[in-house]
Amino acid sequence: MKSNQYSVKVFETTVEDENKFIVFFDTNYTLFKDHLIVIQGELSETIRSYLQEKKLTFLNNATLPVGRSRKALEEEIEAQRTENEINQQIAEAEISKLSNKLQNNLTVLDRMLRSGQELNIEGDLLLLNRVNSGAMIHTTGNLIITQIVEGAIRCDGNFMMISASPKANIIFHGVEVDNSLLENKLNRVELKNSEIVITPVLEKEISWAS
């Protein structure tokens, strides 16, 4: 994939008087010719034709994302890092509690599984990243994935834990799991008395203490 990123100057306005609008842009054309003009509200054919004639780039009734401050970005990254650490700690605690063969058979990976990749694990697997569409994981032991799954999962262990993943193809002990039942941020799937039981491990949102 080839992509480019641009920094764009945006001028957002409305058209209340067509003549005043045209006079304003004629007067300030040099200033706004390199801007993206966002016009909220009704855009008449007169104004549309004028903007096209002046070769001005414009959008009508568009909602643009608001830039975040460096501090806000740093806070979001820190919150995500903290959440990942919590997920990992909970996942490790669940494996320790439920797995009978943790010490010799646990594999921990922190990499994205991309489309076309296949991962076969003898024993337990703790995956701290996502599984993309077209990727497949098969474990003979327990399986925990702390991020979203869009690929295929085959698990033959005592349990698995997975986030809400509506696009995943999940087979647990040969039985397909209904994705709509994975409602929470992290869900435990177990086989009890030949019945698949799903219980929440993490609720949909984490409440951060201030």
Coordinates of N, CA and C in Angstrom, one line a residue:
M1 N 0.8 -1.2 0.0 CA 0.0 0.0 0.0 C 0.9 1.2 0.0
K2 N 0.6 2.2 -0.9 CA 1.3 3.4 -1.0 C 0.4 4.5 -0.5
S3 N 0.9 5.3 0.4 CA 0.1 6.4 1.0 C 0.9 7.6 1.3
N4 N 0.1 8.7 1.4 CA 0.7 10.0 1.7 C -0.1 10.7 2.8
Q5 N 0.6 11.5 3.6 CA 0.0 12.2 4.7 C 0.2 13.7 4.4
Y6 N -0.9 14.5 4.6 CA -0.8 15.9 4.3 C -1.2 16.7 5.5
S7 N -0.6 17.9 5.6 CA -1.1 18.9 6.6 C -1.9 19.9 5.8
V8 N -3.2 20.1 6.1 CA -4.1 20.9 5.3 C -4.6 22.0 6.1
K9 N -4.6 23.3 5.6 CA -5.2 24.4 6.2 C -6.7 24.4 5.8
V10 N -7.6 24.6 6.8 CA -9.0 24.5 6.5 C -9.7 25.8 6.9
F11 N -10.5 26.3 6.1 CA -11.4 27.5 6.4 C -12.8 27.0 6.3
E12 N -13.5 27.1 7.5 CA -14.9 26.6 7.6 C -15.8 27.8 7.7
T13 N -16.9 27.9 6.9 CA -17.8 29.0 6.8 C -19.2 28.6 6.4
T14 N -20.1 29.6 6.4 CA -21.4 29.4 5.9 C -21.7 30.5 4.9
V15 N -22.7 30.3 4.1 CA -23.1 31.3 3.1 C -24.4 31.9 3.5
E16 N -24.4 33.1 4.0 CA -25.6 33.8 4.4 C -26.1 34.8 3.3
D17 N -25.1 35.3 2.6 CA -25.3 36.3 1.6 C -24.4 35.9 0.4
E18 N -24.9 35.5 -0.7 CA -24.0 35.1 -1.8 C -23.1 36.2 -2.3
N19 N -23.6 37.4 -2.4 CA -22.8 38.5 -2.9 C -21.7 38.8 -2.0
K20 N -21.9 38.9 -0.7 CA -20.9 39.2 0.3 C -19.9 38.0 0.3
F21 N -20.3 36.8 0.2 CA -19.4 35.6 0.1 C -18.5 35.7 -1.0
I22 N -19.0 36.1 -2.2 CA -18.1 36.2 -3.4 C -17.2 37.3 -3.3
V23 N -17.6 38.4 -2.8 CA -16.7 39.6 -2.6 C -15.6 39.3 -1.6
F24 N -16.0 38.6 -0.5 CA -15.0 38.2 0.5 C -13.9 37.3 -0.1
F25 N -14.3 36.3 -0.9 CA -13.3 35.4 -1.5 C -12.5 36.0 -2.6
D26 N -13.1 36.9 -3.4 CA -12.4 37.7 -4.4 C -11.3 38.5 -3.7
T27 N -11.7 39.1 -2.6 CA -10.7 40.0 -1.9 C -9.6 39.2 -1.3
N28 N -9.9 38.0 -0.8 CA -8.9 37.2 0.0 C -8.5 36.0 -0.8
Y29 N -8.6 36.0 -2.1 CA -8.3 34.8 -2.9 C -6.9 34.3 -2.6
T30 N -5.9 35.2 -2.6 CA -4.5 34.8 -2.4 C -4.3 34.0 -1.1
L31 N -5.1 34.5 -0.1 CA -5.0 33.8 1.2 C -5.6 32.4 1.3
F32 N -6.7 32.3 0.6 CA -7.5 31.0 0.7 C -7.3 30.0 -0.5
K33 N -6.5 30.4 -1.5 CA -6.4 29.5 -2.6 C -5.8 28.2 -2.3
D34 N -5.0 28.1 -1.2 CA -4.3 26.9 -0.8 C -5.0 26.2 0.4
H35 N -6.2 26.8 0.7 CA -7.0 26.2 1.8 C -8.0 25.2 1.3
L36 N -8.4 24.3 2.2 CA -9.6 23.5 2.0 C -10.8 24.3 2.5
I37 N -11.8 24.6 1.7 CA -12.9 25.4 2.1 C -14.0 24.4 2.5
V38 N -14.5 24.5 3.7 CA -15.6 23.7 4.2 C -16.8 24.6 4.4
I39 N -17.9 24.4 3.6 CA -19.1 25.2 3.7 C -20.2 24.4 4.4
Q40 N -20.6 24.9 5.5 CA -21.7 24.2 6.2 C -23.0 24.8 5.8
G41 N -24.0 24.0 5.7 CA -25.3 24.5 5.3 C -25.6 24.4 3.8
E42 N -26.5 25.1 3.3 CA -26.9 25.0 1.9 C -25.9 25.6 1.0
L43 N -25.6 24.9 -0.1 CA -24.6 25.4 -1.1 C -25.3 25.5 -2.4
S44 N -25.5 26.7 -2.8 CA -26.3 27.0 -4.1 C -25.4 26.7 -5.3
E45 N -26.1 26.6 -6.4 CA -25.3 26.3 -7.7 C -24.5 27.5 -8.0
T46 N -24.9 28.7 -7.6 CA -24.1 30.0 -7.9 C -22.8 29.9 -7.2
I47 N -22.8 29.5 -5.9 CA -21.6 29.5 -5.1 C -20.8 28.3 -5.5
R48 N -21.4 27.2 -5.9 CA -20.6 26.0 -6.3 C -19.9 26.4 -7.6
S49 N -20.6 27.0 -8.5 CA -19.9 27.4 -9.8 C -18.8 28.4 -9.6
Y50 N -19.0 29.3 -8.7 CA -18.0 30.3 -8.4 C -16.7 29.6 -7.8
L51 N -16.9 28.7 -6.9 CA -15.7 28.0 -6.3 C -15.0 27.2 -7.3
Q52 N -15.8 26.5 -8.2 CA -15.1 25.7 -9.2 C -14.4 26.6 -10.2
E53 N -15.0 27.7 -10.6 CA -14.3 28.7 -11.5 C -13.0 29.2 -11.0
K54 N -13.0 29.4 -9.6 CA -11.8 30.0 -9.0 C -10.8 28.9 -8.6
K55 N -11.2 27.6 -9.0 CA -10.4 26.4 -8.7 C -10.0 26.3 -7.2
L56 N -11.0 26.6 -6.4 CA -10.9 26.4 -4.9 C -11.4 25.0 -4.5
T57 N -10.6 24.4 -3.7 CA -11.0 23.1 -3.2 C -12.0 23.2 -2.0
F58 N -13.2 22.6 -2.1 CA -14.2 22.8 -1.1 C -15.0 21.5 -0.9
L59 N -15.6 21.4 0.3 CA -16.5 20.4 0.8 C -17.7 21.0 1.3
N60 N -18.8 20.3 1.2 CA -20.1 20.8 1.7 C -20.6 19.9 2.9
N61 N -20.9 20.5 4.0 CA -21.4 19.8 5.2 C -20.6 18.6 5.6
A62 N -19.3 18.9 5.6 CA -18.3 17.8 6.0 C -17.9 18.0 7.5
T63 N -17.8 16.9 8.2 CA -17.3 17.0 9.6 C -15.9 16.5 9.6
L64 N -15.0 17.4 9.9 CA -13.6 17.1 9.9 C -13.1 16.7 11.3
P65 N -12.1 15.8 11.5 CA -11.6 15.5 12.8 C -10.9 16.6 13.4
V66 N -11.0 16.8 14.7 CA -10.4 17.9 15.4 C -9.0 17.4 15.9
G67 N -8.0 18.1 15.6 CA -6.6 17.7 16.0 C -6.5 17.7 17.5
R68 N -5.7 16.7 18.0 CA -5.5 16.6 19.4 C -4.1 17.1 19.8
S69 N -4.1 17.6 21.0 CA -2.8 18.2 21.5 C -1.8 17.0 21.8
R70 N -0.5 17.4 21.9 CA 0.5 16.4 22.2 C 0.2 15.7 23.5
K71 N -0.3 16.5 24.5 CA -0.6 16.0 25.8 C -1.7 15.0 25.7
A72 N -2.7 15.3 25.0 CA -3.9 14.4 24.8 C -3.4 13.0 24.2
L73 N -2.6 13.1 23.2 CA -2.0 11.9 22.5 C -1.2 11.1 23.5
E74 N -0.4 11.8 24.3 CA 0.5 11.0 25.2 C -0.4 10.3 26.3
E75 N -1.5 11.0 26.7 CA -2.4 10.4 27.7 C -3.1 9.2 27.1
E76 N -3.5 9.3 25.8 CA -4.2 8.2 25.2 C -3.2 7.0 25.1
I77 N -2.0 7.2 24.7 CA -1.0 6.2 24.5 C -0.7 5.5 25.9
E78 N -0.6 6.4 26.9 CA -0.3 5.8 28.3 C -1.5 5.0 28.8
A79 N -2.7 5.4 28.5 CA -3.9 4.7 28.9 C -4.0 3.3 28.2
Q80 N -3.6 3.3 26.9 CA -3.6 2.1 26.1 C -2.5 1.1 26.7
R81 N -1.4 1.7 27.0 CA -0.3 0.8 27.5 C -0.7 0.2 28.9
T82 N -1.3 1.0 29.7 CA -1.8 0.5 31.0 C -2.9 -0.5 30.8
E83 N -3.8 -0.3 29.9 CA -4.8 -1.3 29.6 C -4.2 -2.6 29.2
N84 N -3.2 -2.5 28.3 CA -2.6 -3.7 27.8 C -1.9 -4.5 28.9
E85 N -1.3 -3.8 29.8 CA -0.6 -4.4 31.0 C -1.7 -5.1 31.8
I86 N -2.8 -4.5 32.1 CA -3.9 -5.1 32.9 C -4.4 -6.3 32.2
N87 N -4.6 -6.2 30.9 CA -5.1 -7.4 30.1 C -4.1 -8.6 30.3
Q88 N -2.8 -8.2 30.2 CA -1.8 -9.3 30.2 C -1.8 -9.9 31.6
Q89 N -1.9 -9.1 32.6 CA -1.9 -9.6 34.0 C -3.1 -10.5 34.3
I90 N -4.2 -10.1 33.8 CA -5.4 -10.9 34.0 C -5.3 -12.2 33.2
A91 N -4.8 -12.1 32.0 CA -4.7 -13.3 31.2 C -3.8 -14.3 31.8
E92 N -2.6 -13.8 32.3 CA -1.6 -14.7 32.9 C -2.2 -15.3 34.2
A93 N -3.0 -14.5 34.9 CA -3.6 -15.1 36.2 C -4.6 -16.2 35.8
E94 N -5.4 -15.9 34.7 CA -6.4 -16.9 34.3 C -5.8 -18.2 33.9
I95 N -4.7 -18.1 33.1 CA -4.0 -19.3 32.7 C -3.4 -20.0 33.9
S96 N -2.8 -19.3 34.8 CA -2.2 -19.9 36.0 C -3.3 -20.7 36.8
K97 N -4.5 -20.1 36.8 CA -5.6 -20.7 37.6 C -6.2 -21.9 36.9
L98 N -6.3 -21.9 35.6 CA -7.1 -22.9 34.9 C -6.2 -23.9 34.1
S99 N -5.0 -23.6 33.9 CA -4.2 -24.6 33.1 C -3.4 -25.6 34.0
N100 N -3.5 -26.8 33.7 CA -2.8 -27.8 34.5 C -1.3 -28.0 34.1
K101 N -0.9 -27.4 33.0 CA 0.4 -27.7 32.4 C 1.1 -26.4 32.0
L102 N 1.0 -25.3 32.8 CA 1.4 -24.0 32.5 C 3.0 -24.0 32.3
Q103 N 3.7 -24.5 33.2 CA 5.1 -24.2 33.3 C 5.9 -24.7 32.1
N104 N 5.5 -25.8 31.5 CA 6.2 -26.3 30.4 C 5.6 -26.1 29.0
N105 N 4.4 -25.6 28.9 CA 3.7 -25.5 27.7 C 3.1 -24.2 27.3
L106 N 3.6 -23.1 27.9 CA 3.0 -21.8 27.6 C 3.9 -21.0 26.6
T107 N 3.3 -20.6 25.5 CA 4.0 -19.7 24.6 C 3.4 -18.3 24.7
V108 N 4.2 -17.3 24.8 CA 3.8 -15.9 24.8 C 4.3 -15.2 23.6
L109 N 3.4 -14.6 22.9 CA 3.8 -13.8 21.7 C 3.2 -12.4 21.7
D110 N 3.9 -11.5 21.2 CA 3.4 -10.1 21.1 C 3.7 -9.6 19.7
R111 N 3.0 -10.2 18.7 CA 3.1 -9.8 17.3 C 1.8 -10.0 16.6
M112 N 1.5 -9.2 15.6 CA 0.3 -9.3 14.9 C 0.4 -10.5 13.9
L113 N -0.7 -11.3 13.9 CA -0.8 -12.4 12.9 C -1.5 -11.9 11.7
R114 N -0.7 -11.8 10.6 CA -1.3 -11.2 9.4 C -1.9 -12.2 8.5
S115 N -2.7 -11.7 7.5 CA -3.4 -12.5 6.5 C -2.5 -13.5 5.8
G116 N -2.9 -14.8 5.8 CA -2.1 -15.8 5.2 C -1.2 -16.5 6.1
Q117 N -1.0 -16.0 7.3 CA -0.1 -16.6 8.3 C -0.9 -17.7 9.1
E118 N -0.2 -18.8 9.4 CA -0.9 -19.8 10.2 C 0.0 -20.2 11.4
L119 N -0.5 -20.3 12.6 CA 0.2 -20.5 13.8 C -0.3 -21.8 14.5
N120 N 0.5 -22.8 14.6 CA 0.2 -24.1 15.3 C 1.0 -24.2 16.5
I121 N 0.3 -24.3 17.7 CA 0.9 -24.3 19.0 C 0.6 -25.6 19.7
E122 N 1.6 -26.3 20.1 CA 1.4 -27.5 21.0 C 1.5 -26.9 22.5
G123 N 0.3 -26.9 23.1 CA 0.2 -26.3 24.5 C -0.6 -25.0 24.5
D124 N -0.3 -24.2 25.5 CA -1.0 -23.0 25.7 C -0.4 -21.8 25.0
L125 N -1.2 -20.8 24.6 CA -0.8 -19.7 23.9 C -1.4 -18.4 24.5
L126 N -0.5 -17.4 24.8 CA -1.0 -16.1 25.2 C -0.5 -15.1 24.1
L127 N -1.4 -14.6 23.3 CA -1.1 -13.7 22.2 C -1.6 -12.3 22.6
L128 N -0.6 -11.3 22.6 CA -0.9 -10.0 23.1 C -1.1 -9.0 21.9
N129 N -1.5 -9.5 20.8 CA -1.7 -8.7 19.6 C -3.0 -9.2 18.9
R130 N -3.3 -8.6 17.7 CA -4.5 -9.0 17.0 C -4.2 -10.1 16.0
V131 N -5.3 -10.7 15.5 CA -5.3 -11.7 14.5 C -6.1 -11.1 13.3
N132 N -5.4 -10.8 12.2 CA -6.0 -10.2 11.0 C -6.9 -11.3 10.2
S133 N -7.8 -10.7 9.4 CA -8.6 -11.6 8.5 C -7.6 -12.4 7.6
G134 N -7.9 -13.7 7.5 CA -7.1 -14.5 6.6 C -6.0 -15.3 7.4
A135 N -5.8 -14.9 8.7 CA -4.8 -15.6 9.5 C -5.5 -16.7 10.3
M136 N -4.7 -17.7 10.8 CA -5.3 -18.8 11.5 C -4.4 -19.3 12.6
I137 N -5.0 -19.6 13.8 CA -4.3 -20.1 15.0 C -5.0 -21.4 15.4
H138 N -4.1 -22.4 15.7 CA -4.6 -23.7 16.2 C -3.7 -24.0 17.4
T139 N -4.4 -24.2 18.5 CA -3.7 -24.6 19.8 C -4.3 -25.9 20.3
T140 N -3.4 -26.8 20.8 CA -3.8 -28.0 21.5 C -4.2 -27.7 22.9
G141 N -3.6 -26.6 23.4 CA -3.9 -26.2 24.8 C -4.8 -25.0 24.9
N142 N -4.7 -24.3 26.0 CA -5.5 -23.1 26.2 C -5.1 -21.9 25.4
L143 N -6.0 -21.0 25.1 CA -5.7 -19.9 24.2 C -6.2 -18.6 24.8
I144 N -5.4 -17.6 24.9 CA -5.8 -16.2 25.3 C -5.3 -15.2 24.2
I145 N -6.2 -14.4 23.7 CA -5.9 -13.3 22.8 C -6.5 -12.1 23.3
T146 N -5.6 -11.1 23.6 CA -6.1 -9.9 24.3 C -6.6 -8.8 23.4
Q147 N -6.4 -8.9 22.1 CA -6.9 -8.0 21.1 C -7.8 -8.6 20.1
I148 N -8.4 -7.8 19.3 CA -9.5 -8.3 18.4 C -9.0 -9.3 17.4
V149 N -9.9 -10.3 17.1 CA -9.6 -11.3 16.2 C -10.5 -11.2 15.0
E150 N -10.0 -11.2 13.8 CA -10.8 -11.2 12.5 C -10.5 -12.4 11.7
G151 N -9.6 -13.3 12.1 CA -9.2 -14.5 11.4 C -9.9 -15.7 12.0
A152 N -9.2 -16.9 11.9 CA -9.8 -18.1 12.4 C -9.1 -18.7 13.6
I153 N -9.8 -19.3 14.5 CA -9.2 -19.8 15.7 C -9.7 -21.3 15.9
R154 N -8.8 -22.2 16.2 CA -9.1 -23.5 16.5 C -8.4 -23.9 17.8
C155 N -9.2 -24.1 18.9 CA -8.7 -24.3 20.2 C -9.2 -25.6 20.7
D156 N -8.3 -26.5 21.2 CA -8.7 -27.8 21.8 C -8.3 -27.9 23.3
G157 N -8.0 -26.7 23.9 CA -7.7 -26.7 25.3 C -8.9 -26.7 26.3
N158 N -8.6 -26.5 27.6 CA -9.6 -26.5 28.6 C -10.5 -25.2 28.4
F159 N -9.9 -24.1 28.0 CA -10.6 -22.9 27.9 C -9.8 -22.0 26.9
M160 N -10.5 -20.9 26.5 CA -9.9 -19.8 25.7 C -10.5 -18.5 26.2
M161 N -9.8 -17.4 26.0 CA -10.2 -16.1 26.3 C -10.0 -15.2 25.1
I162 N -11.1 -14.4 24.7 CA -11.0 -13.6 23.5 C -11.9 -12.4 23.7
S163 N -11.5 -11.3 23.0 CA -12.3 -10.1 23.1 C -13.5 -10.2 22.2
A164 N -14.4 -9.2 22.2 CA -15.5 -9.2 21.3 C -14.9 -9.1 19.9
S165 N -15.2 -10.1 19.1 CA -14.6 -10.2 17.8 C -15.7 -10.7 16.8
P166 N -16.5 -9.8 16.3 CA -17.7 -10.2 15.5 C -17.3 -10.8 14.1
K167 N -16.1 -10.6 13.6 CA -15.7 -11.2 12.3 C -14.9 -12.5 12.4
A168 N -14.6 -12.9 13.6 CA -13.8 -14.1 13.8 C -14.5 -15.4 13.5
N169 N -13.8 -16.4 13.1 CA -14.3 -17.7 12.9 C -13.7 -18.6 14.0
I170 N -14.5 -19.0 15.0 CA -14.0 -19.6 16.2 C -14.5 -21.0 16.3
I171 N -13.6 -22.0 16.4 CA -14.0 -23.4 16.6 C -13.4 -23.8 18.0
F172 N -14.2 -24.2 18.9 CA -13.7 -24.7 20.2 C -14.1 -26.1 20.4
H173 N -13.2 -27.0 20.5 CA -13.4 -28.4 20.6 C -14.4 -28.9 19.5
G174 N -14.1 -28.4 18.3 CA -14.9 -28.8 17.1 C -16.3 -28.2 17.0
V175 N -16.6 -27.3 17.9 CA -17.9 -26.6 17.8 C -17.7 -25.1 17.5
E176 N -18.5 -24.6 16.6 CA -18.4 -23.2 16.2 C -19.0 -22.3 17.3
V177 N -18.3 -21.3 17.7 CA -18.8 -20.4 18.8 C -19.5 -19.2 18.1
D178 N -20.7 -18.9 18.7 CA -21.5 -17.8 18.2 C -20.8 -16.5 18.6
N179 N -20.4 -15.7 17.6 CA -19.6 -14.5 18.0 C -20.5 -13.5 18.7
S180 N -21.8 -13.5 18.6 CA -22.7 -12.5 19.2 C -22.7 -12.7 20.7
L181 N -22.2 -13.9 21.2 CA -22.2 -14.2 22.6 C -20.9 -13.6 23.3
L182 N -19.9 -13.2 22.5 CA -18.7 -12.6 23.0 C -18.9 -11.1 23.1
E183 N -19.7 -10.7 24.1 CA -20.1 -9.3 24.3 C -19.2 -8.4 25.0
N184 N -18.3 -8.9 25.7 CA -17.4 -8.1 26.6 C -16.0 -7.9 26.1
K185 N -15.3 -7.0 26.8 CA -14.0 -6.7 26.4 C -13.1 -7.9 26.3
L186 N -13.3 -8.8 27.3 CA -12.6 -10.1 27.3 C -13.5 -11.2 27.8
N187 N -13.6 -12.3 27.1 CA -14.6 -13.3 27.5 C -13.9 -14.7 27.6
R188 N -14.3 -15.5 28.7 CA -13.7 -16.8 28.8 C -14.7 -17.8 28.3
V189 N -14.2 -18.7 27.5 CA -15.0 -19.8 26.8 C -14.4 -21.1 27.4
E190 N -15.3 -21.9 28.0 CA -14.9 -23.1 28.6 C -15.9 -24.2 28.2
L191 N -15.4 -25.5 28.3 CA -16.3 -26.6 28.0 C -16.6 -27.3 29.4
K192 N -17.8 -27.2 29.8 CA -18.3 -27.8 31.0 C -19.4 -28.8 30.8
N193 N -19.2 -30.0 31.1 CA -20.2 -31.1 31.0 C -20.7 -31.1 29.5
S194 N -19.8 -31.1 28.6 CA -20.1 -31.1 27.2 C -20.8 -29.9 26.7
E195 N -20.8 -28.8 27.5 CA -21.5 -27.6 27.1 C -20.6 -26.4 27.1
I196 N -20.6 -25.6 26.0 CA -19.7 -24.4 26.0 C -20.4 -23.3 26.8
V197 N -19.5 -22.8 27.8 CA -20.0 -21.8 28.7 C -19.1 -20.5 28.5
I198 N -19.7 -19.4 28.3 CA -19.0 -18.1 28.1 C -19.3 -17.2 29.2
T199 N -18.2 -16.7 29.9 CA -18.4 -15.7 31.0 C -17.5 -14.5 30.8
P200 N -17.8 -13.3 31.3 CA -17.0 -12.1 31.1 C -15.8 -12.2 32.0
V201 N -14.6 -11.7 31.5 CA -13.5 -11.5 32.3 C -13.2 -10.1 32.5
L202 N -13.3 -9.3 31.4 CA -13.3 -7.8 31.5 C -14.6 -7.3 31.0
E203 N -15.2 -6.3 31.6 CA -16.4 -5.7 31.1 C -16.1 -4.9 29.9
K204 N -17.1 -4.3 29.3 CA -16.9 -3.6 28.0 C -15.9 -2.4 28.2
E205 N -16.0 -1.7 29.3 CA -15.1 -0.6 29.5 C -14.4 -0.7 30.8
I206 N -13.2 -0.2 30.9 CA -12.4 -0.1 32.1 C -12.6 1.3 32.7
S207 N -13.0 1.3 34.0 CA -13.1 2.6 34.7 C -11.7 3.0 35.3
W208 N -11.2 4.1 34.8 CA -9.8 4.5 35.3 C -10.0 5.4 36.5
A209 N -9.2 5.1 37.5 CA -9.3 5.9 38.7 C -8.4 7.1 38.5
S210 N -9.0 8.3 38.9 CA -8.2 9.6 38.7 C -7.4 9.9 39.9

